[in-house]
Coordinates of C-alpha atoms in Angstrom, one line a residue:
X84 CA -36.6 -141.4 16.7
X85 CA -33.9 -143.3 18.7
X86 CA -31.2 -141.6 16.5
X87 CA -32.6 -138.2 17.4
X88 CA -32.4 -139.0 21.1
X89 CA -28.9 -140.3 20.7
X90 CA -27.9 -137.0 19.0
X91 CA -29.4 -135.1 21.9
X92 CA -27.6 -137.2 24.5
X93 CA -24.3 -136.6 22.7
X94 CA -24.9 -132.8 22.9
X95 CA -25.8 -133.2 26.6
X96 CA -22.6 -135.0 27.3
X97 CA -20.6 -132.3 25.6
X98 CA -22.3 -129.7 27.8
X99 CA -21.8 -131.8 30.9
X100 CA -25.5 -132.3 31.5
X101 CA -26.6 -135.7 32.8
X102 CA -30.4 -134.9 32.9
X103 CA -32.6 -132.7 30.7
X104 CA -36.2 -131.8 31.0
X105 CA -37.9 -131.4 27.6
X106 CA -41.3 -129.7 27.9
X107 CA -41.8 -128.3 24.4
X108 CA -44.6 -130.5 23.0
X109 CA -43.2 -130.2 19.5
X110 CA -39.7 -131.2 20.7
X111 CA -41.3 -134.2 22.5
X112 CA -43.1 -135.1 19.2
X113 CA -39.8 -134.7 17.3
X114 CA -38.1 -137.1 19.7
X115 CA -40.9 -139.6 20.4
X116 CA -43.6 -139.3 17.8
X117 CA -46.1 -138.5 20.6
X118 CA -48.1 -135.3 20.5
X119 CA -49.9 -133.8 23.5
X120 CA -51.3 -130.3 24.0
X121 CA -50.9 -130.0 27.8
X122 CA -52.3 -126.5 28.3
X123 CA -51.3 -125.5 31.8
X124 CA -50.7 -129.1 33.0
X125 CA -47.3 -130.7 33.7
X126 CA -46.0 -132.6 30.7
X127 CA -42.3 -133.5 30.2
X128 CA -39.8 -136.0 28.9
X129 CA -36.8 -136.4 31.2
X130 CA -33.7 -137.5 29.2
X131 CA -30.7 -138.9 31.0
X132 CA -27.3 -139.7 29.6
X133 CA -27.5 -143.0 31.5
X134 CA -30.1 -144.1 28.9
X135 CA -33.1 -144.2 31.4
X136 CA -35.7 -141.8 30.2
X137 CA -39.0 -140.9 31.9
X138 CA -42.2 -139.3 30.7
X139 CA -44.4 -137.4 33.2
X140 CA -48.0 -137.8 32.1
X141 CA -51.3 -136.6 33.4
X142 CA -54.2 -139.1 33.3
X143 CA -56.0 -136.7 31.0
X144 CA -53.5 -137.4 28.2
X145 CA -54.5 -140.2 25.7
X146 CA -51.0 -141.8 25.5
X147 CA -50.1 -145.5 25.4
X148 CA -46.9 -147.5 25.3
X149 CA -44.4 -144.7 25.0
X150 CA -41.4 -147.0 25.3
X151 CA -40.1 -145.0 28.2
X152 CA -40.6 -145.2 32.0
X153 CA -44.0 -143.6 32.6
X154 CA -45.0 -141.6 35.7
X155 CA -48.7 -140.9 35.7
X156 CA -50.5 -138.4 38.0
X157 CA -53.8 -136.5 38.4
X158 CA -54.6 -132.9 38.8
X159 CA -55.0 -133.4 42.6
X160 CA -51.4 -134.6 43.2
X161 CA -48.4 -132.4 44.1
X162 CA -46.7 -132.1 40.7
X163 CA -43.6 -130.3 42.0
X164 CA -42.9 -133.3 44.2
X165 CA -43.4 -135.6 41.2
X166 CA -40.8 -133.7 39.3
X167 CA -38.4 -133.7 42.3
X168 CA -38.8 -137.4 42.8
X169 CA -37.8 -138.1 39.2
X170 CA -34.6 -136.0 39.0
X171 CA -31.3 -136.2 40.8
X172 CA -30.9 -132.9 42.8
X173 CA -27.2 -133.5 43.2
X174 CA -26.7 -133.4 39.4
X175 CA -27.0 -130.4 37.1
X176 CA -30.5 -130.3 35.4
X177 CA -30.9 -128.9 31.9
X178 CA -34.0 -127.0 31.2
X179 CA -35.5 -126.4 27.8
X180 CA -36.9 -123.1 26.4
X181 CA -40.6 -123.6 27.2
X182 CA -40.3 -125.0 30.8
X183 CA -42.8 -122.7 32.6
X184 CA -41.7 -120.7 35.6
X185 CA -44.7 -122.1 37.5
X186 CA -42.8 -125.4 37.6
X187 CA -39.2 -124.3 37.6
X188 CA -39.2 -121.8 40.4
X189 CA -41.1 -124.0 42.9
X190 CA -38.8 -126.9 42.0
X191 CA -35.8 -124.7 42.7
X192 CA -37.3 -123.7 46.1
X193 CA -38.0 -127.4 46.9
X194 CA -34.5 -128.4 45.9
X195 CA -32.3 -125.5 46.9
X196 CA -29.1 -127.5 46.1
X197 CA -30.2 -128.2 42.5
X198 CA -28.3 -126.4 39.8
X199 CA -30.3 -125.7 36.7
X200 CA -28.8 -124.6 33.3
X201 CA -30.0 -123.8 29.8
X202 CA -30.2 -127.1 28.0
X203 CA -32.6 -126.3 25.2
X204 CA -29.9 -126.1 22.5
X205 CA -29.2 -129.8 23.0
X206 CA -32.6 -130.5 21.4
X207 CA -33.0 -127.4 19.3
X208 CA -29.6 -128.0 17.6
X209 CA -30.8 -131.5 16.6
X210 CA -34.2 -130.1 15.4
X211 CA -32.3 -127.5 13.3
X212 CA -30.7 -130.1 11.0
X213 CA -33.6 -131.7 9.0
X214 CA -33.4 -135.3 7.7
X215 CA -34.5 -136.3 4.2
X216 CA -38.1 -137.0 5.3
X217 CA -38.4 -133.6 6.9
X218 CA -36.8 -131.9 3.9
X219 CA -39.2 -133.5 1.6
X220 CA -42.2 -132.4 3.7
X221 CA -40.9 -128.8 3.8
X222 CA -40.4 -128.8 0.1
X223 CA -44.0 -129.8 -0.4
X224 CA -45.2 -127.1 2.0
X225 CA -43.2 -124.5 0.0
X226 CA -44.6 -125.9 -3.3
X227 CA -48.1 -125.2 -2.0
X228 CA -46.9 -121.7 -1.0
X229 CA -45.6 -121.1 -4.5
X230 CA -48.8 -122.2 -6.1
X231 CA -51.0 -120.1 -3.9
X232 CA -48.8 -117.0 -4.4
X233 CA -49.2 -117.4 -8.1
X234 CA -53.0 -117.6 -7.7
X235 CA -53.2 -114.6 -5.5
X236 CA -51.2 -112.6 -8.0
X237 CA -54.0 -113.2 -10.5
X238 CA -56.7 -112.7 -7.9
X239 CA -55.8 -109.2 -6.6
X240 CA -57.6 -106.3 -8.1
X241 CA -57.8 -102.6 -7.3
X242 CA -60.5 -101.9 -4.7
X243 CA -60.1 -105.1 -2.8
X244 CA -59.5 -105.0 0.9
X245 CA -56.4 -106.5 2.6
X246 CA -58.7 -108.9 4.4
X247 CA -60.3 -110.1 1.2
X248 CA -56.9 -111.0 -0.1
X249 CA -55.8 -112.7 3.1
X250 CA -59.0 -114.8 3.2
X251 CA -58.5 -115.9 -0.4
X252 CA -54.9 -117.0 0.5
X253 CA -56.1 -118.9 3.5
X254 CA -58.9 -120.7 1.6
X255 CA -56.5 -121.7 -1.2
X256 CA -54.1 -123.2 1.4
X257 CA -56.8 -125.4 2.8
X258 CA -58.0 -126.3 -0.7
X259 CA -54.5 -127.5 -1.5
X260 CA -54.5 -129.8 1.5
X261 CA -52.7 -127.7 4.1
X262 CA -53.7 -128.5 7.7
X263 CA -53.2 -125.0 8.9
X264 CA -51.3 -121.7 8.6
X265 CA -47.7 -121.2 9.7
X266 CA -48.8 -117.8 11.1
X267 CA -51.7 -115.3 10.5
X268 CA -51.4 -114.3 6.8
X269 CA -50.0 -110.8 6.3
X270 CA -51.4 -108.6 3.5
X271 CA -50.4 -104.9 3.4
X272 CA -51.3 -102.1 1.0
X273 CA -49.3 -98.9 0.6
X274 CA -48.1 -97.3 3.9
X275 CA -49.3 -100.4 5.8
X276 CA -46.4 -102.3 4.3
X277 CA -44.0 -100.4 6.6
X278 CA -45.7 -102.2 9.6
X279 CA -43.8 -105.5 9.6
X280 CA -46.5 -107.5 11.4
X281 CA -49.6 -105.6 10.1
X282 CA -52.9 -107.3 10.5
X283 CA -55.0 -107.2 7.3
X284 CA -57.8 -104.6 7.4
X285 CA -61.3 -105.3 6.2
X286 CA -61.7 -101.6 5.3
X287 CA -58.4 -100.7 3.7
X288 CA -58.8 -100.9 0.0
X289 CA -56.1 -101.2 -2.7
X290 CA -55.4 -98.2 -4.8
X291 CA -53.5 -97.8 -8.1
X292 CA -49.7 -97.3 -7.6
X293 CA -49.6 -98.8 -4.2
X294 CA -47.3 -101.6 -3.1
X295 CA -48.8 -105.0 -2.1
X296 CA -46.7 -106.9 0.5
X297 CA -47.8 -110.5 1.1
X298 CA -46.1 -112.7 3.8
X299 CA -47.7 -116.1 3.9
X300 CA -47.1 -119.8 4.9
X301 CA -48.9 -123.0 5.4
X302 CA -48.5 -126.2 7.5
X303 CA -48.1 -129.5 5.6
X304 CA -47.7 -132.7 7.5
X305 CA -46.6 -130.9 10.6
X306 CA -44.0 -128.6 9.0
X307 CA -44.2 -124.9 7.9
X308 CA -43.5 -122.9 4.8
X309 CA -42.9 -119.1 4.7
X310 CA -42.5 -116.6 1.9
X311 CA -42.8 -112.9 1.2
X312 CA -43.2 -111.1 -2.1
X313 CA -43.9 -107.4 -2.8
X314 CA -45.9 -106.2 -5.9
X315 CA -47.4 -103.0 -7.2
X316 CA -51.0 -102.3 -8.3
X317 CA -51.3 -101.3 -12.0
X318 CA -48.3 -98.9 -11.8
X319 CA -45.3 -98.2 -9.6
X320 CA -43.4 -95.1 -8.5
X321 CA -39.8 -95.4 -9.8
X322 CA -38.5 -94.5 -6.3
X323 CA -40.3 -97.5 -4.9
X324 CA -39.1 -99.9 -7.5
X325 CA -35.6 -98.7 -7.0
X326 CA -35.9 -99.7 -3.3
X327 CA -37.4 -103.0 -4.4
X328 CA -34.3 -103.6 -6.6
X329 CA -32.0 -102.8 -3.6
X330 CA -33.9 -105.4 -1.4
X331 CA -33.8 -107.9 -4.3
X332 CA -30.0 -107.5 -4.7
X333 CA -29.6 -107.8 -0.9
X334 CA -31.4 -111.2 -1.0
X335 CA -29.3 -112.4 -3.9
X336 CA -26.0 -111.4 -2.1
X337 CA -27.0 -113.1 1.1
X338 CA -28.1 -116.3 -0.6
X339 CA -25.0 -116.5 -2.8
X340 CA -22.7 -117.2 0.1
X341 CA -24.8 -119.9 1.9
X342 CA -23.0 -123.2 2.3
X343 CA -21.7 -125.4 5.1
X344 CA -19.2 -123.7 7.4
X345 CA -20.3 -120.1 6.7
X346 CA -21.1 -118.0 9.8
X347 CA -24.7 -116.7 10.0
X348 CA -23.3 -113.3 10.9
X349 CA -21.4 -113.3 7.6
X350 CA -24.6 -114.2 5.7
X351 CA -26.4 -111.3 7.4
X352 CA -23.5 -109.0 6.6
X353 CA -23.9 -109.6 2.8
X354 CA -27.4 -108.1 2.9
X355 CA -26.9 -105.5 5.7
X356 CA -23.7 -104.0 4.2
X357 CA -25.4 -103.6 0.8
X358 CA -28.5 -101.9 2.2
X359 CA -26.2 -99.7 4.3
X360 CA -24.2 -98.8 1.3
X361 CA -27.3 -97.7 -0.5
X362 CA -28.3 -95.4 2.4
X363 CA -31.3 -97.3 3.8
X364 CA -29.9 -99.0 7.0
X365 CA -32.1 -96.8 9.2
X366 CA -35.1 -98.4 7.6
X367 CA -34.0 -102.0 8.4
X368 CA -33.2 -102.7 12.0
X369 CA -34.0 -106.4 12.5
X370 CA -32.2 -109.7 11.8
X371 CA -32.0 -111.2 8.3
X372 CA -33.7 -114.5 8.9
X373 CA -35.1 -117.1 11.3
X374 CA -34.9 -120.9 11.4
X375 CA -38.1 -122.8 10.5
X376 CA -39.5 -126.4 10.8
X377 CA -42.4 -127.6 13.0
X378 CA -42.8 -123.9 13.9
X379 CA -42.5 -120.9 11.7
X380 CA -39.9 -119.4 14.0
X381 CA -37.6 -122.0 15.6
X382 CA -34.5 -121.7 17.6
X383 CA -31.7 -120.1 15.6
X384 CA -31.4 -117.0 13.4
X385 CA -29.4 -115.3 10.7
X386 CA -28.2 -112.1 12.5
X387 CA -25.1 -110.1 13.2
X388 CA -24.7 -111.7 16.6
X389 CA -25.0 -115.3 15.6
X390 CA -21.5 -116.6 14.9
X391 CA -22.5 -120.2 14.6
X392 CA -22.0 -121.8 11.2
X393 CA -24.5 -123.2 8.7
X394 CA -24.7 -127.0 8.6
X395 CA -26.3 -129.4 6.0
X396 CA -30.0 -129.9 6.6
X397 CA -30.6 -126.5 8.2
X398 CA -33.5 -124.5 6.8
X399 CA -33.9 -120.8 7.4
X400 CA -35.3 -117.6 5.9
X401 CA -33.5 -114.8 4.1
X402 CA -35.8 -111.8 4.3
X403 CA -34.2 -108.3 4.2
X404 CA -36.6 -105.3 3.9
X405 CA -36.8 -101.6 3.8
X406 CA -39.7 -100.0 5.7
X407 CA -40.4 -96.3 5.4
X408 CA -43.1 -95.3 7.8
X409 CA -46.0 -93.4 6.3
X410 CA -45.0 -94.3 2.7
X411 CA -44.4 -98.0 1.8
X412 CA -42.4 -101.1 2.5
X413 CA -40.6 -103.8 0.7
X414 CA -39.7 -107.3 1.9
X415 CA -38.6 -110.3 -0.1
X416 CA -38.3 -113.7 1.7
X417 CA -37.0 -117.1 0.6
X418 CA -36.5 -120.3 2.6
X419 CA -33.0 -121.7 2.0
X420 CA -31.9 -125.3 2.6
X421 CA -28.2 -125.9 3.4
X422 CA -26.9 -128.8 1.3
X423 CA -23.7 -130.8 1.5
X424 CA -21.9 -128.4 -0.8
X425 CA -24.0 -125.3 -1.0
X426 CA -27.7 -124.4 -0.8
X427 CA -31.1 -124.9 -2.4
X428 CA -33.9 -122.4 -2.5
X429 CA -37.3 -123.8 -1.5
X430 CA -39.3 -121.0 -3.1
X431 CA -39.6 -120.7 -6.9
X432 CA -41.8 -117.6 -7.4
X433 CA -39.8 -114.8 -9.1
X434 CA -38.5 -112.3 -6.6
X435 CA -38.4 -109.3 -9.0
X436 CA -41.1 -106.6 -8.7
X437 CA -44.2 -107.0 -10.8
X438 CA -47.2 -104.9 -11.7
X439 CA -50.5 -106.7 -10.9
X440 CA -54.1 -105.9 -10.3

């Protein structure tokens, strides 16, 4: 934990920030091992390059011996004054991505001379590069995902509803020891697969020849997995499988260039340029991937506007797709770990299209 804080402080110094408010409970857990779900209440870790760090804690929280200076308060106290008393208004204050406006704006009004800046990347940049323990956990989460995907491929039959399939996936995750879902499981049949965040229907049944798009992930030991595969029920229209082949090739091209030092915009271009070359760019208008860790979508992405470079320990998705409204959709998603000299895929389930059901 101390090493993680030291890395954050190093980034703060580079940005010229002497004090940083960390309010994201998952970031605080990452840095301290302490987990609190504060709801609407004030909860924050104030990091300082001086080495003196402070936790702002409501008496409601069951927290002991944090190892930091602790400032305790009740619901009846003026929480804005508590924040103001524990920062230096003459110094720039970094703010993280989840700091609520209900605290920030009153603080700015109370301390009009205070300069606040975006400081979330100081923490998020450290969270983005996983250590060996985190990588092992995320590999286990992806192993569970692989196993459940293979089971659902055998389970799906013509006539089932999307909800039946999603419920089966969720129950298998919990049976395998997962503590939760990375996100609500997505199961789409036929034209529904063109809706990229479709909610499984309890009335929509699977018909022969339709595509089956499954996007799923579980939480293992506090870290997420994520994977998408697209199949076909009993038979497949050659026009649809041709599109699947295009998406499959786009995935392979993007993954082939991943290594330390490569820009995320260049990784994105490998898939985007190929799909454009094949004439389907109008059917894919989103980024190629997202970072993942304690949350399914963490700070950082693989997109044309991200010119940062890949670093060892980063884990992110590669998930191009082609979505034709009213007809069908295809998405293939892998999680990729950047290694010291290249990359490693965390998903082992075959990406090629298959007939099931």
